[in-house]
PDB file of N, CA and C in Angstrom:
ATOM      1  N   VAL A   1     -29.737  20.925  10.073  1.00 60.00           N
ATOM      2  CA  VAL A   1     -30.441  19.379  11.102  1.00 60.00           C
ATOM      3  C   VAL A   1     -29.928  18.195  10.159  1.00 60.00           C
ATOM      4  N   PRO A   2     -28.826  17.611  10.562  1.00 92.00           N
ATOM      5  CA  PRO A   2     -28.493  16.285  10.207  1.00 92.00           C
ATOM      6  C   PRO A   2     -29.569  15.121  10.014  1.00 92.00           C
ATOM      7  N   MET A   3     -30.465  15.329  11.377  1.00 95.00           N
ATOM      8  CA  MET A   3     -31.965  14.243  11.323  1.00 95.00           C
ATOM      9  C   MET A   3     -32.743  14.559  10.189  1.00 95.00           C
ATOM     10  N   LYS A   4     -32.897  15.661   9.452  1.00 95.00           N
ATOM     11  CA  LYS A   4     -33.687  16.110   8.351  1.00 95.00           C
ATOM     12  C   LYS A   4     -32.960  15.649   7.281  1.00 95.00           C
ATOM     13  N   GLU A   5     -31.750  15.731   7.399  1.00 96.00           N
ATOM     14  CA  GLU A   5     -31.111  15.150   5.571  1.00 96.00           C
ATOM     15  C   GLU A   5     -30.973  13.729   5.731  1.00 96.00           C
ATOM     16  N   LEU A   6     -31.030  13.358   6.739  1.00 96.00           N
ATOM     17  CA  LEU A   6     -31.005  11.824   6.906  1.00 96.00           C
ATOM     18  C   LEU A   6     -32.331  11.463   6.454  1.00 96.00           C
ATOM     19  N   LEU A   7     -33.065  12.449   6.915  1.00 96.00           N
ATOM     20  CA  LEU A   7     -34.672  11.363   6.662  1.00 96.00           C
ATOM     21  C   LEU A   7     -34.949  11.666   5.039  1.00 96.00           C
ATOM     22  N   LYS A   8     -34.370  12.787   4.706  1.00 95.00           N
ATOM     23  CA  LYS A   8     -34.490  13.094   2.828  1.00 95.00           C
ATOM     24  C   LYS A   8     -33.521  12.044   2.261  1.00 95.00           C
ATOM     25  N   ARG A   9     -32.326  11.686   2.720  1.00 95.00           N
ATOM     26  CA  ARG A   9     -31.801  10.487   2.047  1.00 95.00           C
ATOM     27  C   ARG A   9     -32.237   9.021   1.854  1.00 95.00           C
ATOM     28  N   ILE A  10     -32.924   9.150   3.219  1.00 95.00           N
ATOM     29  CA  ILE A  10     -33.699   7.645   3.359  1.00 95.00           C
ATOM     30  C   ILE A  10     -34.922   7.761   2.050  1.00 95.00           C
ATOM     31  N   GLY A  11     -35.708   8.653   2.202  1.00 93.00           N
ATOM     32  CA  GLY A  11     -36.932   8.941   1.545  1.00 93.00           C
ATOM     33  C   GLY A  11     -36.491   8.748   0.128  1.00 93.00           C
ATOM     34  N   ALA A  12     -35.182   9.449  -0.602  1.00 93.00           N
ATOM     35  CA  ALA A  12     -34.693   9.168  -1.762  1.00 93.00           C
ATOM     36  C   ALA A  12     -34.230   7.936  -2.276  1.00 93.00           C
ATOM     37  N   ALA A  13     -33.921   7.022  -1.172  1.00 92.00           N
ATOM     38  CA  ALA A  13     -33.371   5.627  -1.331  1.00 92.00           C
ATOM     39  C   ALA A  13     -34.592   4.765  -1.350  1.00 92.00           C
ATOM     40  N   LEU A  14     -35.475   5.053  -1.067  1.00 92.00           N
ATOM     41  CA  LEU A  14     -36.910   4.254  -0.542  1.00 92.00           C
ATOM     42  C   LEU A  14     -37.431   3.648  -2.038  1.00 92.00           C
ATOM     43  N   PRO A  15     -37.715   4.424  -3.033  1.00 86.00           N
ATOM     44  CA  PRO A  15     -37.958   3.953  -4.017  1.00 86.00           C
ATOM     45  C   PRO A  15     -37.378   3.111  -5.096  1.00 86.00           C
ATOM     46  N   SER A  16     -36.021   3.165  -4.779  1.00 82.00           N
ATOM     47  CA  SER A  16     -35.183   2.158  -5.459  1.00 82.00           C
ATOM     48  C   SER A  16     -34.640   1.043  -4.682  1.00 82.00           C
ATOM     49  N   ALA A  17     -35.312   1.079  -3.311  1.00 82.00           N
ATOM     50  CA  ALA A  17     -34.899  -0.310  -2.762  1.00 82.00           C
ATOM     51  C   ALA A  17     -35.742  -1.250  -3.151  1.00 82.00           C
ATOM     52  N   ALA A  18     -35.597  -2.146  -4.202  1.00 81.00           N
ATOM     53  CA  ALA A  18     -36.405  -3.359  -4.547  1.00 81.00           C
ATOM     54  C   ALA A  18     -36.332  -4.422  -3.740  1.00 81.00           C
ATOM     55  N   ASP A  19     -35.306  -4.341  -2.783  1.00 90.00           N
ATOM     56  CA  ASP A  19     -35.229  -5.858  -1.773  1.00 90.00           C
ATOM     57  C   ASP A  19     -36.095  -5.253  -0.758  1.00 90.00           C
ATOM     58  N   PRO A  20     -37.239  -6.229  -0.339  1.00 91.00           N
ATOM     59  CA  PRO A  20     -38.105  -5.922   0.933  1.00 91.00           C
ATOM     60  C   PRO A  20     -37.372  -5.745   2.168  1.00 91.00           C
ATOM     61  N   ALA A  21     -36.202  -6.352   2.227  1.00 93.00           N
ATOM     62  CA  ALA A  21     -35.585  -6.536   3.571  1.00 93.00           C
ATOM     63  C   ALA A  21     -34.864  -5.244   3.807  1.00 93.00           C
ATOM     64  N   LEU A  22     -34.178  -4.677   2.683  1.00 93.00           N
ATOM     65  CA  LEU A  22     -33.673  -3.472   2.690  1.00 93.00           C
ATOM     66  C   LEU A  22     -34.624  -2.224   3.121  1.00 93.00           C
ATOM     67  N   ALA A  23     -35.756  -2.121   2.246  1.00 94.00           N
ATOM     68  CA  ALA A  23     -36.542  -1.231   2.370  1.00 94.00           C
ATOM     69  C   ALA A  23     -37.568  -1.322   3.728  1.00 94.00           C
ATOM     70  N   THR A  24     -37.466  -2.586   4.505  1.00 94.00           N
ATOM     71  CA  THR A  24     -37.799  -2.492   5.779  1.00 94.00           C
ATOM     72  C   THR A  24     -36.668  -2.402   6.612  1.00 94.00           C
ATOM     73  N   GLN A  25     -35.657  -2.301   6.442  1.00 95.00           N
ATOM     74  CA  GLN A  25     -34.680  -1.650   7.424  1.00 95.00           C
ATOM     75  C   GLN A  25     -34.689  -0.227   7.302  1.00 95.00           C
ATOM     76  N   LEU A  26     -34.852   0.445   6.202  1.00 96.00           N
ATOM     77  CA  LEU A  26     -34.864   1.924   6.039  1.00 96.00           C
ATOM     78  C   LEU A  26     -36.167   2.337   6.572  1.00 96.00           C
ATOM     79  N   LEU A  27     -37.012   1.777   6.520  1.00 96.00           N
ATOM     80  CA  LEU A  27     -38.481   2.303   7.226  1.00 96.00           C
ATOM     81  C   LEU A  27     -38.247   2.223   8.824  1.00 96.00           C
ATOM     82  N   GLY A  28     -37.431   1.165   9.042  1.00 97.00           N
ATOM     83  CA  GLY A  28     -37.256   1.117  10.536  1.00 97.00           C
ATOM     84  C   GLY A  28     -36.427   2.474  10.885  1.00 97.00           C
ATOM     85  N   CYS A  29     -35.535   2.899   9.989  1.00 97.00           N
ATOM     86  CA  CYS A  29     -34.751   4.330  10.559  1.00 97.00           C
ATOM     87  C   CYS A  29     -35.600   5.184  10.373  1.00 97.00           C
ATOM     88  N   VAL A  30     -36.405   5.261   9.427  1.00 97.00           N
ATOM     89  CA  VAL A  30     -37.431   6.525   9.430  1.00 97.00           C
ATOM     90  C   VAL A  30     -38.501   6.469  10.628  1.00 97.00           C
ATOM     91  N   ARG A  31     -38.756   5.416  10.934  1.00 98.00           N
ATOM     92  CA  ARG A  31     -39.636   5.359  12.249  1.00 98.00           C
ATOM     93  C   ARG A  31     -38.755   5.985  13.360  1.00 98.00           C
ATOM     94  N   LEU A  32     -37.603   5.857  13.507  1.00 98.00           N
ATOM     95  CA  LEU A  32     -36.816   5.818  14.682  1.00 98.00           C
ATOM     96  C   LEU A  32     -36.664   7.394  14.635  1.00 98.00           C
ATOM     97  N   ILE A  33     -36.260   8.216  13.358  1.00 98.00           N
ATOM     98  CA  ILE A  33     -36.378   9.474  12.939  1.00 98.00           C
ATOM     99  C   ILE A  33     -37.424  10.064  13.675  1.00 98.00           C
ATOM    100  N   ASN A  34     -38.769   9.696  13.002  1.00 98.00           N
ATOM    101  CA  ASN A  34     -40.011  10.291  13.469  1.00 98.00           C
ATOM    102  C   ASN A  34     -39.911  10.344  15.255  1.00 98.00           C
ATOM    103  N   ARG A  35     -39.490   8.872  15.909  1.00 98.00           N
ATOM    104  CA  ARG A  35     -39.794   9.055  17.283  1.00 98.00           C
ATOM    105  C   ARG A  35     -38.857  10.033  17.789  1.00 98.00           C
ATOM    106  N   VAL A  36     -37.627  10.111  17.493  1.00 97.00           N
ATOM    107  CA  VAL A  36     -36.793  11.250  17.869  1.00 97.00           C
ATOM    108  C   VAL A  36     -37.251  12.454  17.778  1.00 97.00           C
ATOM    109  N   PHE A  37     -37.857  13.069  16.538  1.00 97.00           N
ATOM    110  CA  PHE A  37     -38.522  14.002  16.286  1.00 97.00           C
ATOM    111  C   PHE A  37     -39.530  14.523  17.282  1.00 97.00           C
ATOM    112  N   TYR A  38     -40.415  13.496  17.671  1.00 98.00           N
ATOM    113  CA  TYR A  38     -41.437  13.629  18.619  1.00 98.00           C
ATOM    114  C   TYR A  38     -40.809  14.269  20.019  1.00 98.00           C
ATOM    115  N   SER A  39     -40.235  13.387  20.255  1.00 97.00           N
ATOM    116  CA  SER A  39     -38.956  13.479  21.815  1.00 97.00           C
ATOM    117  C   SER A  39     -38.640  14.913  21.828  1.00 97.00           C
ATOM    118  N   LEU A  40     -37.927  15.512  20.811  1.00 96.00           N
ATOM    119  CA  LEU A  40     -37.253  16.764  20.701  1.00 96.00           C
ATOM    120  C   LEU A  40     -38.632  17.729  20.633  1.00 96.00           C
ATOM    121  N   ASN A  41     -39.717  17.697  19.697  1.00 96.00           N
ATOM    122  CA  ASN A  41     -40.515  18.562  19.960  1.00 96.00           C
ATOM    123  C   ASN A  41     -41.836  18.267  21.072  1.00 96.00           C
ATOM    124  N   SER A  42     -41.861  17.754  21.809  1.00 96.00           N
ATOM    125  CA  SER A  42     -42.969  17.551  22.859  1.00 96.00           C
ATOM    126  C   SER A  42     -42.766  18.311  23.842  1.00 96.00           C
ATOM    127  N   GLN A  43     -41.571  19.151  24.260  1.00 94.00           N
ATOM    128  CA  GLN A  43     -42.201  20.013  25.625  1.00 94.00           C
ATOM    129  C   GLN A  43     -42.125  21.307  24.885  1.00 94.00           C
ATOM    130  N   GLU A  44     -41.572  21.900  23.706  1.00 94.00           N
ATOM    131  CA  GLU A  44     -41.613  23.223  23.270  1.00 94.00           C
ATOM    132  C   GLU A  44     -40.862  23.008  21.566  1.00 94.00           C
ATOM    133  N   LEU A  45     -41.367  24.059  21.223  1.00 93.00           N
ATOM    134  CA  LEU A  45     -41.049  24.210  19.564  1.00 93.00           C
ATOM    135  C   LEU A  45     -39.687  24.824  19.598  1.00 93.00           C
ATOM    136  N   PRO A  46     -38.676  23.909  19.150  1.00 94.00           N
ATOM    137  CA  PRO A  46     -37.306  24.374  19.177  1.00 94.00           C
ATOM    138  C   PRO A  46     -37.023  25.042  17.765  1.00 94.00           C
ATOM    139  N   GLU A  47     -36.203  26.193  17.890  1.00 94.00           N
ATOM    140  CA  GLU A  47     -36.415  27.357  16.879  1.00 94.00           C
ATOM    141  C   GLU A  47     -36.023  26.343  15.140  1.00 94.00           C
ATOM    142  N   ILE A  48     -34.976  25.692  15.655  1.00 93.00           N
ATOM    143  CA  ILE A  48     -34.435  24.793  14.124  1.00 93.00           C
ATOM    144  C   ILE A  48     -35.566  24.274  13.583  1.00 93.00           C
ATOM    145  N   PHE A  49     -36.478  23.114  14.416  1.00 94.00           N
ATOM    146  CA  PHE A  49     -37.653  22.979  13.818  1.00 94.00           C
ATOM    147  C   PHE A  49     -38.720  23.902  13.251  1.00 94.00           C
ATOM    148  N   GLU A  50     -38.990  25.119  13.734  1.00 93.00           N
ATOM    149  CA  GLU A  50     -39.963  25.968  13.731  1.00 93.00           C
ATOM    150  C   GLU A  50     -39.179  26.468  12.081  1.00 93.00           C
ATOM    151  N   ASP A  51     -37.859  26.925  12.272  1.00 94.00           N
ATOM    152  CA  ASP A  51     -37.324  27.419  10.776  1.00 94.00           C
ATOM    153  C   ASP A  51     -37.582  26.300   9.749  1.00 94.00           C
ATOM    154  N   THR A  52     -37.412  25.347   9.938  1.00 95.00           N
ATOM    155  CA  THR A  52     -37.715  24.525   8.869  1.00 95.00           C
ATOM    156  C   THR A  52     -39.051  23.331   8.671  1.00 95.00           C
ATOM    157  N   ILE A  53     -40.015  24.008   9.264  1.00 95.00           N
ATOM    158  CA  ILE A  53     -41.219  22.823   9.294  1.00 95.00           C
ATOM    159  C   ILE A  53     -41.537  22.931   7.894  1.00 95.00           C
ATOM    160  N   ASP A  54     -41.606  23.777   7.007  1.00 95.00           N
ATOM    161  CA  ASP A  54     -42.141  23.232   5.386  1.00 95.00           C
ATOM    162  C   ASP A  54     -41.348  22.276   5.087  1.00 95.00           C
ATOM    163  N   GLU A  55     -40.057  22.057   5.277  1.00 96.00           N
ATOM    164  CA  GLU A  55     -39.186  20.617   4.860  1.00 96.00           C
ATOM    165  C   GLU A  55     -39.676  19.562   5.469  1.00 96.00           C
ATOM    166  N   TRP A  56     -39.694  19.733   6.816  1.00 96.00           N
ATOM    167  CA  TRP A  56     -40.258  18.465   7.779  1.00 96.00           C
ATOM    168  C   TRP A  56     -41.841  18.158   7.421  1.00 96.00           C
ATOM    169  N   MET A  57     -42.492  19.064   7.145  1.00 96.00           N
ATOM    170  CA  MET A  57     -43.704  18.550   6.866  1.00 96.00           C
ATOM    171  C   MET A  57     -44.180  17.928   5.141  1.00 96.00           C
ATOM    172  N   ASN A  58     -43.064  18.482   4.302  1.00 95.00           N
ATOM    173  CA  ASN A  58     -43.252  17.887   3.193  1.00 95.00           C
ATOM    174  C   ASN A  58     -42.798  16.271   3.085  1.00 95.00           C
ATOM    175  N   GLU A  59     -41.504  16.149   3.916  1.00 96.00           N
ATOM    176  CA  GLU A  59     -40.965  14.729   3.939  1.00 96.00           C
ATOM    177  C   GLU A  59     -42.227  13.834   4.826  1.00 96.00           C
ATOM    178  N   PHE A  60     -43.219  14.318   5.812  1.00 97.00           N
ATOM    179  CA  PHE A  60     -43.644  13.474   6.380  1.00 97.00           C
ATOM    180  C   PHE A  60     -45.151  13.377   5.321  1.00 97.00           C
ATOM    181  N   HIS A  61     -45.589  14.053   4.676  1.00 96.00           N
ATOM    182  CA  HIS A  61     -46.235  14.104   3.502  1.00 96.00           C
ATOM    183  C   HIS A  61     -45.994  12.751   2.719  1.00 96.00           C
ATOM    184  N   ASN A  62     -44.539  12.523   2.211  1.00 95.00           N
ATOM    185  CA  ASN A  62     -43.800  11.830   1.606  1.00 95.00           C
ATOM    186  C   ASN A  62     -44.359  10.422   1.978  1.00 95.00           C
ATOM    187  N   TYR A  63     -44.124  10.204   3.284  1.00 96.00           N
ATOM    188  CA  TYR A  63     -43.998   9.174   4.050  1.00 96.00           C
ATOM    189  C   TYR A  63     -45.657   8.813   3.972  1.00 96.00           C
ATOM    190  N   LEU A  64     -46.491   9.756   4.499  1.00 96.00           N
ATOM    191  CA  LEU A  64     -47.946   9.257   4.403  1.00 96.00           C
ATOM    192  C   LEU A  64     -48.563   8.840   2.959  1.00 96.00           C
ATOM    193  N   VAL A  65     -47.991   9.190   2.047  1.00 95.00           N
ATOM    194  CA  VAL A  65     -48.664   8.457   0.757  1.00 95.00           C
ATOM    195  C   VAL A  65     -47.611   7.269   0.163  1.00 95.00           C
ATOM    196  N   TYR A  66     -46.503   6.908   1.125  1.00 93.00           N
ATOM    197  CA  TYR A  66     -45.827   5.948   0.569  1.00 93.00           C
ATOM    198  C   TYR A  66     -46.470   4.746   0.533  1.00 93.00           C
ATOM    199  N   GLU A  67     -46.221   3.549  -0.552  1.00 91.00           N
ATOM    200  CA  GLU A  67     -46.713   2.732  -0.365  1.00 91.00           C
ATOM    201  C   GLU A  67     -45.722   1.402  -0.971  1.00 91.00           C
ATOM    202  N   ASN A  68     -45.430   0.386  -0.840  1.00 89.00           N
ATOM    203  CA  ASN A  68     -44.684  -0.596  -1.354  1.00 89.00           C
ATOM    204  C   ASN A  68     -45.273  -1.895  -1.105  1.00 89.00           C
ATOM    205  N   PRO A  69     -45.761  -2.411  -2.074  1.00 87.00           N
ATOM    206  CA  PRO A  69     -46.873  -3.681  -1.970  1.00 87.00           C
ATOM    207  C   PRO A  69     -45.634  -4.741  -1.882  1.00 87.00           C
ATOM    208  N   ALA A  70     -44.425  -4.553  -2.210  1.00 86.00           N
ATOM    209  CA  ALA A  70     -43.325  -5.835  -2.042  1.00 86.00           C
ATOM    210  C   ALA A  70     -42.934  -6.107  -0.517  1.00 86.00           C
ATOM    211  N   ILE A  71     -43.270  -5.012   0.478  1.00 89.00           N
ATOM    212  CA  ILE A  71     -43.036  -5.631   2.134  1.00 89.00           C
ATOM    213  C   ILE A  71     -44.003  -6.218   2.113  1.00 89.00           C
ATOM    214  N   PRO A  72     -43.960  -7.264   2.960  1.00 82.00           N
ATOM    215  CA  PRO A  72     -45.024  -8.157   3.624  1.00 82.00           C
ATOM    216  C   PRO A  72     -45.707  -7.689   4.800  1.00 82.00           C
ATOM    217  N   THR A  73     -47.014  -7.663   4.639  1.00 84.00           N
ATOM    218  CA  THR A  73     -47.895  -7.427   5.824  1.00 84.00           C
ATOM    219  C   THR A  73     -48.505  -8.520   6.349  1.00 84.00           C
ATOM    220  N   SER A  74     -48.939  -8.500   7.512  1.00 85.00           N
ATOM    221  CA  SER A  74     -49.789  -9.592   8.379  1.00 85.00           C
ATOM    222  C   SER A  74     -50.616  -8.752   8.866  1.00 85.00           C
ATOM    223  N   ASP A  75     -51.715  -9.912   9.226  1.00 86.00           N
ATOM    224  CA  ASP A  75     -52.924  -9.339   9.902  1.00 86.00           C
ATOM    225  C   ASP A  75     -52.771  -9.020  11.382  1.00 86.00           C
ATOM    226  N   ASP A  76     -51.852  -9.849  12.009  1.00 88.00           N
ATOM    227  CA  ASP A  76     -51.292  -9.964  13.172  1.00 88.00           C
ATOM    228  C   ASP A  76     -50.154  -8.680  13.868  1.00 88.00           C
ATOM    229  N   LYS A  77     -49.521  -8.406  12.880  1.00 91.00           N
ATOM    230  CA  LYS A  77     -48.335  -7.245  13.039  1.00 91.00           C
ATOM    231  C   LYS A  77     -48.858  -6.148  12.264  1.00 91.00           C
ATOM    232  N   GLU A  78     -48.290  -5.212  12.470  1.00 93.00           N
ATOM    233  CA  GLU A  78     -48.130  -3.733  11.921  1.00 93.00           C
ATOM    234  C   GLU A  78     -46.982  -3.810  11.011  1.00 93.00           C
ATOM    235  N   SER A  79     -47.500  -3.438   9.824  1.00 94.00           N
ATOM    236  CA  SER A  79     -46.259  -3.316   8.909  1.00 94.00           C
ATOM    237  C   SER A  79     -45.485  -2.460   8.741  1.00 94.00           C
ATOM    238  N   PRO A  80     -44.107  -2.413   8.472  1.00 95.00           N
ATOM    239  CA  PRO A  80     -43.132  -1.488   8.659  1.00 95.00           C
ATOM    240  C   PRO A  80     -43.696   0.208   7.913  1.00 95.00           C
ATOM    241  N   VAL A  81     -44.603  -0.019   6.678  1.00 95.00           N
ATOM    242  CA  VAL A  81     -45.009   1.175   6.253  1.00 95.00           C
ATOM    243  C   VAL A  81     -46.041   2.071   7.221  1.00 95.00           C
ATOM    244  N   ASP A  82     -46.787   0.918   7.706  1.00 95.00           N
ATOM    245  CA  ASP A  82     -47.820   1.282   8.665  1.00 95.00           C
ATOM    246  C   ASP A  82     -47.508   2.210   9.893  1.00 95.00           C
ATOM    247  N   ALA A  83     -46.016   1.330  10.502  1.00 97.00           N
ATOM    248  CA  ALA A  83     -45.448   1.935  11.754  1.00 97.00           C
ATOM    249  C   ALA A  83     -44.886   3.403  11.198  1.00 97.00           C
ATOM    250  N   VAL A  84     -44.314   3.746  10.152  1.00 97.00           N
ATOM    251  CA  VAL A  84     -43.924   4.651   9.561  1.00 97.00           C
ATOM    252  C   VAL A  84     -45.034   6.097   9.549  1.00 97.00           C
ATOM    253  N   LYS A  85     -46.400   5.245   8.917  1.00 97.00           N
ATOM    254  CA  LYS A  85     -47.500   6.258   8.954  1.00 97.00           C
ATOM    255  C   LYS A  85     -47.933   6.941  10.164  1.00 97.00           C
ATOM    256  N   ALA A  86     -48.042   5.621  11.301  1.00 98.00           N
ATOM    257  CA  ALA A  86     -48.266   6.002  12.359  1.00 98.00           C
ATOM    258  C   ALA A  86     -47.512   6.964  13.372  1.00 98.00           C
ATOM    259  N   ALA A  87     -46.225   7.039  13.131  1.00 98.00           N
ATOM    260  CA  ALA A  87     -45.629   7.765  14.012  1.00 98.00           C
ATOM    261  C   ALA A  87     -45.450   9.176  13.016  1.00 98.00           C
ATOM    262  N   VAL A  88     -45.770   9.305  12.080  1.00 98.00           N
ATOM    263  CA  VAL A  88     -45.722  10.423  11.227  1.00 98.00           C
ATOM    264  C   VAL A  88     -47.016  10.994  11.805  1.00 98.00           C
ATOM    265  N   CYS A  89     -48.184  10.506  11.854  1.00 98.00           N
ATOM    266  CA  CYS A  89     -49.604  10.817  12.404  1.00 98.00           C
ATOM    267  C   CYS A  89     -49.517  11.624  13.675  1.00 98.00           C
ATOM    268  N   GLU A  90     -48.583  10.642  14.591  1.00 98.00           N
ATOM    269  CA  GLU A  90     -48.203  11.315  15.755  1.00 98.00           C
ATOM    270  C   GLU A  90     -47.613  12.675  15.823  1.00 98.00           C
ATOM    271  N   ASN A  91     -46.649  12.774  15.139  1.00 97.00           N
ATOM    272  CA  ASN A  91     -45.552  13.971  14.968  1.00 97.00           C
ATOM    273  C   ASN A  91     -46.832  15.036  14.518  1.00 97.00           C
ATOM    274  N   ILE A  92     -47.454  15.051  13.764  1.00 96.00           N
ATOM    275  CA  ILE A  92     -48.451  15.678  13.220  1.00 96.00           C
ATOM    276  C   ILE A  92     -49.516  16.071  14.209  1.00 96.00           C
ATOM    277  N   ASN A  93     -49.989  15.133  14.718  1.00 96.00           N
ATOM    278  CA  ASN A  93     -50.957  15.535  16.037  1.00 96.00           C
ATOM    279  C   ASN A  93     -50.340  16.327  17.135  1.00 96.00           C
ATOM    280  N   LEU A  94     -49.219  16.161  17.392  1.00 96.00           N
ATOM    281  CA  LEU A  94     -48.604  16.978  18.237  1.00 96.00           C
ATOM    282  C   LEU A  94     -48.200  18.342  17.702  1.00 96.00           C
ATOM    283  N   TYR A  95     -47.862  18.659  16.517  1.00 95.00           N
ATOM    284  CA  TYR A  95     -47.988  19.870  16.264  1.00 95.00           C
ATOM    285  C   TYR A  95     -49.422  20.657  16.309  1.00 95.00           C
ATOM    286  N   ILE A  96     -50.504  19.936  15.938  1.00 94.00           N
ATOM    287  CA  ILE A  96     -51.667  20.158  16.179  1.00 94.00           C
ATOM    288  C   ILE A  96     -52.187  20.653  17.411  1.00 94.00           C
ATOM    289  N   GLU A  97     -52.079  20.014  18.272  1.00 94.00           N
ATOM    290  CA  GLU A  97     -52.180  20.321  19.650  1.00 94.00           C
ATOM    291  C   GLU A  97     -51.320  21.237  20.250  1.00 94.00           C
ATOM    292  N   LYS A  98     -50.219  21.357  20.123  1.00 93.00           N
ATOM    293  CA  LYS A  98     -49.014  22.293  20.838  1.00 93.00           C
ATOM    294  C   LYS A  98     -48.727  23.452  20.182  1.00 93.00           C
ATOM    295  N   PHE A  99     -48.729  23.171  19.215  1.00 93.00           N
ATOM    296  CA  PHE A  99     -48.209  24.541  18.169  1.00 93.00           C
ATOM    297  C   PHE A  99     -49.030  24.996  16.772  1.00 93.00           C
ATOM    298  N   GLU A 100     -50.378  24.851  17.241  1.00 90.00           N
ATOM    299  CA  GLU A 100     -51.535  25.102  16.373  1.00 90.00           C
ATOM    300  C   GLU A 100     -50.868  26.609  15.532  1.00 90.00           C
ATOM    301  N   GLU A 101     -50.644  27.438  16.066  1.00 89.00           N
ATOM    302  CA  GLU A 101     -50.416  28.930  15.303  1.00 89.00           C
ATOM    303  C   GLU A 101     -49.425  28.402  14.178  1.00 89.00           C
ATOM    304  N   GLU A 102     -48.043  28.042  14.426  1.00 89.00           N
ATOM    305  CA  GLU A 102     -47.272  27.179  13.425  1.00 89.00           C
ATOM    306  C   GLU A 102     -47.637  26.462  12.238  1.00 89.00           C
ATOM    307  N   PHE A 103     -48.510  25.321  12.744  1.00 90.00           N
ATOM    308  CA  PHE A 103     -48.839  24.350  12.250  1.00 90.00           C
ATOM    309  C   PHE A 103     -50.402  24.610  11.029  1.00 90.00           C
ATOM    310  N   GLU A 104     -50.902  25.918  11.470  1.00 89.00           N
ATOM    311  CA  GLU A 104     -51.905  26.333  10.726  1.00 89.00           C
ATOM    312  C   GLU A 104     -52.129  26.472   9.568  1.00 89.00           C
ATOM    313  N   LYS A 105     -50.740  26.870   8.657  1.00 91.00           N
ATOM    314  CA  LYS A 105     -51.012  26.888   7.248  1.00 91.00           C
ATOM    315  C   LYS A 105     -50.976  25.544   6.671  1.00 91.00           C
ATOM    316  N   PHE A 106     -50.724  24.674   7.106  1.00 89.00           N
ATOM    317  CA  PHE A 106     -50.709  23.218   6.693  1.00 89.00           C
ATOM    318  C   PHE A 106     -52.030  22.522   6.961  1.00 89.00           C
ATOM    319  N   LEU A 107     -53.038  23.256   7.622  1.00 84.00           N
ATOM    320  CA  LEU A 107     -54.171  22.550   7.706  1.00 84.00           C
ATOM    321  C   LEU A 107     -55.298  23.397   6.488  1.00 84.00           C
ATOM    322  N   GLN A 108     -55.025  24.171   5.674  1.00 75.00           N
ATOM    323  CA  GLN A 108     -55.722  24.668   4.791  1.00 75.00           C
ATOM    324  C   GLN A 108     -55.686  24.195   3.422  1.00 75.00           C
TER     325      GLN A 108
END
């Protein structure tokens, strides 16, 4: 799945992205990948995602624990880090609601 590989590559690049503008752009890409993931999984669980669910959930976990104090935050606007975490949570919620059997092992 090229999308998963892109997510992994961006995840590998984020810790070394010292420039807040670059990190913000990378997080924007991650958020879009998460939205595409949601869209592709919203009707049924495609076999390719079912076969690689462990890898996806590992990447999602990495983004849920990701922090970058160099990225500016605002009380008025969602930060790029929070936007990614929200998208990941939407994906996880989708799996909990629609694909409980496949997702069950991640709830233990």
